[in-house]
Amino acid sequence: MTKTESRILVQVDSKAYAQKPNGKEIGGVKTRTQNSTAKNLTMEELATEIGQGKSFSPGILEGGLGASNWKEQQIFGVDIDNNDETLPTLTPKEAMKICKNNGVLPALCYKTFSSSKEKPKFRLMFKLNEPVKDEGKRLIVASTLVTLFPQADKSCVNADRIFFGTNKKVAILNKTVSFDKILEVSGKQIAPAKELTELDKLKAEFDFENFLNEACGKITRKTETYIMYKNCPICGHHDDFIYYKKSRTFKCFGAHGGAGGSIIDYLMATRNLSQKQAIDYFKLETLQITKKQK
Ligand SMILES: [Zn+2]
């Protein structure tokens, strides 16, 4: 099987629409789509279904509707709705530039039913090289992709999200993204809180990685650039806590918007401290304890 022939699982509505389904129709669309048997489609076949105006569910749901029935997912959608009037309009061309700059290219791109010349609305579908079957990983991929684009609809990261088809052209790029690439991109999205130079020095000397190894225990995945811990010390979920070696930062992708940054941000999140309290705690407690251990 060549790469372009690879297939992905997706749930597709049996009914096609020539325009955007209205409020009354949406419930039926969701029920039909997510109760359907998942199809094994190539990107070309999926593009055809979408171009016929059929809705689809990238997350595979088994045993009924609702995010709790989510089982696996290989494609992820980002909606650029240009609804934020305070930001400049993002065109498909500019969105593609963002994709290229981050080395994360979509498999499909299409303008939605309600797109207009004045206000372009479009959807990028990204394909992973393998399906994710873990809720933590799903959230990491979904929120990282959405955060890449300033005009993206930030609310579309839920597991049971469905997407409508279109009455416009569907561009097939058929690119694939790896989970490791997503993590690399997510690491660049974290801006640690600004602090004083003296503190930066202390932080640079501090072995955050070793500290986390002791605090978190079991490691799910470890590469040259990051470590994924089994148990998240912040939200308690599995596989949603990442340590980025190069920047010495962490991120929890947990359900409540997540948390991320330096050891100071970590102490703020795990001990419910203000930034000032966390800095004091770091100097007086954390550093002293790790010094004694040496
Ligand atoms: Zn977490």
Short mmCIF file of N, CA and C in Angstrom, two decimals, residues 8 16-17 81 85 104 112 119 144 222 225 264 272 276 292:
data_model
loop_
_atom_site.label_atom_id
_atom_site.label_comp_id
_atom_site.label_asym_id
_atom_site.label_seq_id
_atom_site.Cartn_x
_atom_site.Cartn_y
_atom_site.Cartn_z
N ILE A 8 -8.24 6.09 6.18
CA ILE A 8 -8.52 6.51 7.56
C ILE A 8 -9.97 6.17 7.89
N ALA A 16 -26.90 14.10 2.05
CA ALA A 16 -26.13 15.22 1.52
C ALA A 16 -26.94 16.51 1.60
N TYR A 17 -26.28 17.62 1.80
CA TYR A 17 -26.95 18.93 1.88
C TYR A 17 -26.36 19.89 0.86
N ASP A 81 -12.82 30.80 11.10
CA ASP A 81 -14.12 31.45 10.87
C ASP A 81 -14.01 32.97 10.72
N GLU A 85 -13.29 40.28 15.09
CA GLU A 85 -13.19 41.54 14.33
C GLU A 85 -11.94 42.32 14.70
N VAL A 104 3.69 21.67 9.36
CA VAL A 104 2.48 20.90 9.62
C VAL A 104 1.49 21.21 8.50
N THR A 112 -16.22 26.69 3.60
CA THR A 112 -17.47 26.14 4.13
C THR A 112 -18.67 26.78 3.43
N LYS A 119 -15.70 37.70 3.94
CA LYS A 119 -15.35 36.96 5.15
C LYS A 119 -15.11 35.49 4.82
N THR A 144 -3.23 21.91 19.94
CA THR A 144 -2.03 22.46 19.29
C THR A 144 -2.36 23.01 17.91
N LYS A 222 9.47 8.90 25.61
CA LYS A 222 10.62 9.77 25.78
C LYS A 222 11.40 9.84 24.48
N THR A 225 13.70 15.21 22.40
CA THR A 225 13.21 16.56 22.66
C THR A 225 12.18 16.67 23.78
N ILE A 264 8.40 27.69 37.80
CA ILE A 264 7.56 28.63 38.57
C ILE A 264 6.08 28.41 38.23
N ASN A 272 -1.15 25.79 43.85
CA ASN A 272 -2.14 26.86 43.93
C ASN A 272 -1.55 28.14 44.53
N LYS A 276 4.32 35.32 42.86
CA LYS A 276 5.29 35.75 43.87
C LYS A 276 5.52 34.62 44.89
N LYS A 292 20.12 19.46 48.75
CA LYS A 292 20.42 18.44 49.78
C LYS A 292 20.57 17.06 49.17
#
